mmCIF file of C-alpha atoms in Angstrom:
data_model
loop_
_atom_site.group_PDB
_atom_site.id
_atom_site.type_symbol
_atom_site.label_atom_id
_atom_site.label_comp_id
_atom_site.label_asym_id
_atom_site.label_seq_id
_atom_site.Cartn_x
_atom_site.Cartn_y
_atom_site.Cartn_z
ATOM 1 C CA MET Z 1 128.193 171.834 135.884
ATOM 2 C CA PRO Z 2 126.579 168.403 136.921
ATOM 3 C CA ILE Z 3 123.915 166.554 134.499
ATOM 4 C CA ARG Z 4 120.414 167.832 135.449
ATOM 5 C CA ALA Z 5 118.269 165.998 133.114
ATOM 6 C CA VAL Z 6 118.006 162.533 131.301
ATOM 7 C CA LEU Z 7 117.058 162.767 127.664
ATOM 8 C CA TRP Z 8 115.784 159.453 126.624
ATOM 9 C CA ASP Z 9 115.347 157.584 123.292
ATOM 10 C CA ILE Z 10 112.297 155.162 123.207
ATOM 11 C CA ASP Z 11 112.531 152.393 120.819
ATOM 12 C CA ASP Z 12 114.977 149.623 121.669
ATOM 13 C CA THR Z 13 116.158 151.590 124.593
ATOM 14 C CA ILE Z 14 113.176 151.688 126.947
ATOM 15 C CA PHE Z 15 110.602 149.621 124.872
ATOM 16 C CA ASP Z 16 111.735 146.457 123.122
ATOM 17 C CA TYR Z 17 110.644 147.696 119.612
ATOM 18 C CA ALA Z 18 112.590 144.665 117.817
ATOM 19 C CA GLY Z 19 111.098 142.026 119.956
ATOM 20 C CA ALA Z 20 107.569 143.355 119.596
ATOM 21 C CA ASP Z 21 107.885 144.042 115.765
ATOM 22 C CA HIS Z 22 109.365 140.538 115.223
ATOM 23 C CA THR Z 23 106.654 138.959 117.283
ATOM 24 C CA GLY Z 24 103.926 141.003 115.664
ATOM 25 C CA MET Z 25 104.858 140.101 112.130
ATOM 26 C CA ARG Z 26 105.419 136.573 112.707
ATOM 27 C CA LEU Z 27 102.090 135.956 114.139
ATOM 28 C CA HIS Z 28 100.426 138.301 111.218
ATOM 29 C CA LEU Z 29 102.100 136.053 108.464
ATOM 30 C CA GLU Z 30 100.743 132.995 110.361
ATOM 31 C CA GLY Z 31 97.298 134.378 109.632
ATOM 32 C CA VAL Z 32 97.694 135.919 106.109
ATOM 33 C CA GLY Z 33 100.383 133.518 104.999
ATOM 34 C CA LEU Z 34 103.847 133.899 103.488
ATOM 35 C CA PRO Z 35 104.342 136.394 100.730
ATOM 36 C CA GLY Z 36 105.787 134.364 97.550
ATOM 37 C CA ALA Z 37 108.601 136.179 97.564
ATOM 38 C CA TYR Z 38 110.101 134.530 100.716
ATOM 39 C CA ALA Z 39 110.937 130.730 101.053
ATOM 40 C CA THR Z 40 110.765 130.990 104.929
ATOM 41 C CA VAL Z 41 109.279 132.835 107.641
ATOM 42 C CA ASP Z 42 112.739 133.705 109.246
ATOM 43 C CA GLU Z 43 113.706 135.159 105.565
ATOM 44 C CA ALA Z 44 110.321 136.979 105.727
ATOM 45 C CA LEU Z 45 111.147 138.560 108.944
ATOM 46 C CA ALA Z 46 114.996 139.334 108.083
ATOM 47 C CA ALA Z 47 113.577 141.359 104.990
ATOM 48 C CA TRP Z 48 110.738 143.244 107.082
ATOM 49 C CA LYS Z 49 113.376 144.469 109.472
ATOM 50 C CA ALA Z 50 115.764 145.774 106.450
ATOM 51 C CA ILE Z 51 112.724 147.208 104.739
ATOM 52 C CA THR Z 52 111.761 149.079 107.953
ATOM 53 C CA ALA Z 53 115.124 150.332 108.621
ATOM 54 C CA VAL Z 54 115.258 152.034 105.055
ATOM 55 C CA HIS Z 55 112.040 153.643 105.208
ATOM 56 C CA TRP Z 56 112.545 154.855 108.604
ATOM 57 C CA ALA Z 57 115.435 156.486 107.289
ATOM 58 C CA ARG Z 58 113.615 158.227 104.587
ATOM 59 C CA VAL Z 59 111.030 159.597 107.425
ATOM 60 C CA ALA Z 60 114.404 161.045 109.135
ATOM 61 C CA ALA Z 61 115.564 162.648 105.689
ATOM 62 C CA GLY Z 62 112.123 164.161 105.335
ATOM 63 C CA GLU Z 63 111.345 161.865 102.176
ATOM 64 C CA THR Z 64 108.029 160.423 103.482
ATOM 65 C CA ASP Z 65 105.547 160.969 106.356
ATOM 66 C CA PHE Z 66 104.571 158.413 109.068
ATOM 67 C CA LEU Z 67 101.676 157.004 107.386
ATOM 68 C CA GLY Z 68 103.511 156.970 103.981
ATOM 69 C CA GLN Z 69 106.577 154.823 105.455
ATOM 70 C CA ARG Z 70 104.198 152.272 106.606
ATOM 71 C CA ARG Z 71 102.445 151.854 103.360
ATOM 72 C CA ASP Z 72 105.683 151.645 101.524
ATOM 73 C CA ARG Z 73 107.195 149.318 103.710
ATOM 74 C CA VAL Z 74 103.943 147.088 102.980
ATOM 75 C CA ARG Z 75 104.348 147.648 99.132
ATOM 76 C CA GLU Z 76 107.877 146.467 99.143
ATOM 77 C CA PHE Z 77 107.525 143.659 101.528
ATOM 78 C CA LEU Z 78 104.913 142.156 99.372
ATOM 79 C CA SER Z 79 106.390 143.039 96.020
ATOM 80 C CA ARG Z 80 103.047 144.431 94.567
ATOM 81 C CA PRO Z 81 101.206 147.677 94.185
ATOM 82 C CA LEU Z 82 98.879 148.513 96.783
ATOM 83 C CA THR Z 83 96.555 151.463 97.158
ATOM 84 C CA ASP Z 84 96.826 153.331 100.331
ATOM 85 C CA ASP Z 85 93.726 151.652 101.761
ATOM 86 C CA GLU Z 86 94.700 148.132 100.649
ATOM 87 C CA ALA Z 87 98.253 148.916 102.479
ATOM 88 C CA ASP Z 88 96.686 150.229 105.731
ATOM 89 C CA ASP Z 89 94.478 146.935 105.816
ATOM 90 C CA TRP Z 90 97.434 144.618 105.491
ATOM 91 C CA PHE Z 91 99.408 146.623 108.248
ATOM 92 C CA ALA Z 92 96.544 146.651 110.459
ATOM 93 C CA GLY Z 93 96.864 142.827 110.921
ATOM 94 C CA HIS Z 94 100.430 143.193 111.918
ATOM 95 C CA LEU Z 95 99.785 146.176 114.259
ATOM 96 C CA THR Z 96 97.202 144.063 116.142
ATOM 97 C CA HIS Z 97 99.811 141.613 117.142
ATOM 98 C CA TYR Z 98 102.758 144.216 117.378
ATOM 99 C CA GLU Z 99 100.818 146.288 120.114
ATOM 100 C CA ALA Z 100 99.575 143.201 121.956
ATOM 101 C CA ALA Z 101 103.666 142.385 122.266
ATOM 102 C CA TRP Z 102 104.499 145.896 123.511
ATOM 103 C CA ARG Z 103 106.756 145.577 126.709
ATOM 104 C CA LEU Z 104 109.396 147.953 128.503
ATOM 105 C CA PHE Z 105 112.788 146.198 128.926
ATOM 106 C CA PRO Z 106 112.905 144.876 132.661
ATOM 107 C CA ASP Z 107 115.509 147.193 133.761
ATOM 108 C CA VAL Z 108 113.335 150.443 132.864
ATOM 109 C CA LEU Z 109 111.324 150.885 135.681
ATOM 110 C CA PRO Z 110 113.868 150.148 138.248
ATOM 111 C CA VAL Z 111 116.295 152.538 136.942
ATOM 112 C CA LEU Z 112 113.451 155.213 136.428
ATOM 113 C CA ASP Z 113 112.534 154.902 140.130
ATOM 114 C CA ARG Z 114 116.170 155.274 141.165
ATOM 115 C CA LEU Z 115 116.615 158.540 139.236
ATOM 116 C CA ALA Z 116 113.390 160.098 139.895
ATOM 117 C CA SER Z 117 114.541 162.297 142.705
ATOM 118 C CA GLY Z 118 117.742 163.313 141.353
ATOM 119 C CA TYR Z 119 117.042 164.186 137.576
ATOM 120 C CA ARG Z 120 114.452 165.625 135.356
ATOM 121 C CA HIS Z 121 113.506 163.280 132.508
ATOM 122 C CA ALA Z 122 112.163 163.833 128.833
ATOM 123 C CA ILE Z 123 111.965 161.947 125.506
ATOM 124 C CA LEU Z 124 113.651 162.710 122.167
ATOM 125 C CA SER Z 125 112.394 160.335 119.348
ATOM 126 C CA ASN Z 126 112.794 160.096 115.553
ATOM 127 C CA SER Z 127 109.051 158.985 115.192
ATOM 128 C CA SER Z 128 105.935 160.968 115.710
ATOM 129 C CA SER Z 129 104.588 162.417 118.841
ATOM 130 C CA GLU Z 130 100.945 160.832 118.535
ATOM 131 C CA ASN Z 131 102.790 157.346 118.073
ATOM 132 C CA GLN Z 132 105.040 157.778 120.823
ATOM 133 C CA HIS Z 133 102.670 159.400 123.258
ATOM 134 C CA ARG Z 134 100.362 156.534 122.555
ATOM 135 C CA LYS Z 135 102.874 153.796 123.375
ATOM 136 C CA LEU Z 136 104.367 155.205 126.644
ATOM 137 C CA THR Z 137 100.676 155.663 127.663
ATOM 138 C CA ALA Z 138 99.986 151.999 127.075
ATOM 139 C CA LEU Z 139 102.999 151.168 128.610
ATOM 140 C CA GLY Z 140 102.308 152.981 131.849
ATOM 141 C CA VAL Z 141 105.102 155.384 131.771
ATOM 142 C CA ARG Z 142 104.310 158.750 129.861
ATOM 143 C CA ASP Z 143 103.951 160.555 133.034
ATOM 144 C CA ARG Z 144 107.617 159.725 133.979
ATOM 145 C CA PHE Z 145 108.716 162.426 131.274
ATOM 146 C CA GLU Z 146 107.821 166.059 131.778
ATOM 147 C CA ALA Z 147 108.296 166.632 127.998
ATOM 148 C CA MET Z 148 108.592 164.850 124.506
ATOM 149 C CA VAL Z 149 110.167 166.179 121.275
ATOM 150 C CA CYS Z 150 109.616 163.963 118.293
ATOM 151 C CA ALA Z 151 111.263 164.444 114.804
ATOM 152 C CA VAL Z 152 108.085 164.091 112.717
ATOM 153 C CA GLU Z 153 106.615 167.423 114.254
ATOM 154 C CA LEU Z 154 109.727 169.074 114.890
ATOM 155 C CA GLY Z 155 110.972 168.455 111.329
ATOM 156 C CA VAL Z 156 114.603 167.708 112.177
ATOM 157 C CA SER Z 157 115.710 164.492 113.371
ATOM 158 C CA LYS Z 158 118.793 163.090 115.156
ATOM 159 C CA PRO Z 159 121.637 163.062 114.720
ATOM 160 C CA GLU Z 160 121.110 166.640 113.628
ATOM 161 C CA PRO Z 161 122.186 169.219 116.455
ATOM 162 C CA GLY Z 162 118.773 170.748 116.068
ATOM 163 C CA ALA Z 163 117.079 167.838 117.230
ATOM 164 C CA PHE Z 164 118.779 167.544 120.454
ATOM 165 C CA HIS Z 165 118.809 171.343 121.142
ATOM 166 C CA ALA Z 166 115.081 171.381 120.587
ATOM 167 C CA ALA Z 167 114.899 168.831 123.576
ATOM 168 C CA CYS Z 168 116.928 170.638 125.847
ATOM 169 C CA ALA Z 169 115.077 173.919 125.128
ATOM 170 C CA ALA Z 170 112.095 172.143 126.033
ATOM 171 C CA LEU Z 171 113.702 171.500 129.208
ATOM 172 C CA ALA Z 172 114.804 174.923 129.583
ATOM 173 C CA LEU Z 173 118.405 173.658 129.899
ATOM 174 C CA GLU Z 174 121.589 173.940 128.251
ATOM 175 C CA PRO Z 175 123.009 170.974 126.405
ATOM 176 C CA HIS Z 176 125.998 170.427 128.751
ATOM 177 C CA GLU Z 177 123.306 169.993 131.655
ATOM 178 C CA VAL Z 178 121.652 167.017 129.940
ATOM 179 C CA ALA Z 179 122.662 163.422 129.504
ATOM 180 C CA TYR Z 180 121.169 161.668 126.422
ATOM 181 C CA VAL Z 181 120.730 157.650 126.556
ATOM 182 C CA GLY Z 182 119.999 155.767 123.185
ATOM 183 C CA ASP Z 183 120.804 152.491 121.519
ATOM 184 C CA GLU Z 184 122.366 153.671 118.421
ATOM 185 C CA PRO Z 185 126.006 154.906 118.407
ATOM 186 C CA ASP Z 186 126.088 157.244 115.749
ATOM 187 C CA ILE Z 187 122.414 158.625 115.589
ATOM 188 C CA ASP Z 188 122.099 158.629 119.497
ATOM 189 C CA ALA Z 189 125.291 158.923 121.539
ATOM 190 C CA SER Z 190 127.494 160.588 119.011
ATOM 191 C CA GLY Z 191 124.959 162.892 117.821
ATOM 192 C CA ALA Z 192 124.188 163.865 121.188
ATOM 193 C CA VAL Z 193 128.019 164.695 121.884
ATOM 194 C CA ALA Z 194 128.227 166.551 118.658
ATOM 195 C CA ALA Z 195 125.211 168.677 119.839
ATOM 196 C CA GLY Z 196 127.167 169.342 123.087
ATOM 197 C CA LEU Z 197 125.046 167.076 125.282
ATOM 198 C CA THR Z 198 126.734 163.799 127.108
ATOM 199 C CA GLY Z 199 126.055 161.086 124.937
ATOM 200 C CA ILE Z 200 125.585 157.424 126.324
ATOM 201 C CA TRP Z 201 125.409 154.444 124.169
ATOM 202 C CA LEU Z 202 123.020 151.662 125.709
ATOM 203 C CA ASP Z 203 124.872 148.705 123.784
ATOM 204 C CA ARG Z 204 122.221 145.995 124.974
ATOM 205 C CA ARG Z 205 123.712 143.478 122.443
ATOM 206 C CA GLY Z 206 127.073 143.819 123.499
ATOM 207 C CA ARG Z 207 128.329 145.005 120.011
ATOM 208 C CA GLY Z 208 131.183 147.138 121.080
ATOM 209 C CA GLY Z 209 133.979 148.350 118.996
ATOM 210 C CA ARG Z 210 133.304 152.270 119.853
ATOM 211 C CA PRO Z 211 135.851 153.248 122.730
ATOM 212 C CA ASP Z 212 134.915 156.929 121.550
ATOM 213 C CA LEU Z 213 131.623 156.790 123.389
ATOM 214 C CA VAL Z 214 130.454 156.442 126.737
ATOM 215 C CA THR Z 215 128.899 153.130 127.029
ATOM 216 C CA ILE Z 216 126.902 151.014 129.058
ATOM 217 C CA THR Z 217 125.236 147.321 128.530
ATOM 218 C CA GLY Z 218 122.407 147.617 130.819
ATOM 219 C CA LEU Z 219 120.380 150.511 132.322
ATOM 220 C CA ASP Z 220 121.224 149.269 135.810
ATOM 221 C CA GLN Z 221 124.583 150.711 135.305
ATOM 222 C CA LEU Z 222 123.284 154.319 134.385
ATOM 223 C CA PRO Z 223 122.804 155.578 137.977
ATOM 224 C CA GLY Z 224 126.527 154.988 138.872
ATOM 225 C CA LEU Z 225 127.509 156.525 135.460
ATOM 226 C CA LEU Z 226 125.593 159.747 136.561
ATOM 227 C CA ALA Z 227 127.091 159.815 139.677
ATOM 228 C CA GLY Z 228 130.491 159.793 138.432
ATOM 229 C CA ASP Z 229 131.288 156.185 138.341
ATOM 230 C CA THR Z 230 134.110 155.892 135.755
ATOM 231 C CA ARG Z 231 134.183 152.161 135.352
ATOM 232 C CA PHE Z 232 131.779 152.605 131.997
ATOM 233 C CA GLY Z 233 134.209 154.758 129.854
ATOM 234 C CA ALA Z 234 133.040 158.116 131.205
ATOM 235 C CA PRO Z 235 135.653 160.704 131.630
ATOM 236 C CA ASP Z 236 136.893 161.685 135.120
ATOM 237 C CA THR Z 237 134.862 164.991 135.035
ATOM 238 C CA PHE Z 238 131.651 163.062 134.114
ATOM 239 C CA GLY Z 239 128.812 164.900 136.292
#
């Protein structure tokens, strides 16, 4: 049966999260100063990125909630105890700059336009619905997706099959009728395949090394892939 819907990841797939987060924190540190634990801004930014990854994994594992991970990231980054209000106040400065830097990747709107008439579209994210709804609305694309399923409210995260199945259920489609596009090879593409969907790894950085996955390096390749073009590692029966 052909693919009838595309299920999308958000951060670093359609939205340049890494770029916005990097810009937001750099500008925030220019205002509040460099924490004493770091010799350079680049060192601080690398630490912030690593700390963020650790605490988002805690959210996915159900060990903390959305606000909790924000506060714990700040405490670890600054290497000092803070009340919730103090951590929230510090993060708010970063948030202002981060949100000002929100951008879609340039290939997103052209591809959504090309696929609009042939496929249904929905979101599956490991973040919260409130956060991602606000983000997609600000970016002007929330109405492009008929459903949005987020792990924080769902209680199960990618790559667990239940997360992908919940998103398919929101579309009233079977997993084999849905393709999932995301920037993480294991959490997104491999997880989707294990759940019975067609998983597509969007390898924007050209990391490679995953011949087991259907891979594209830009969204401009997606329409051809969905139409059955096998140049990007799709099996001959794709679509």
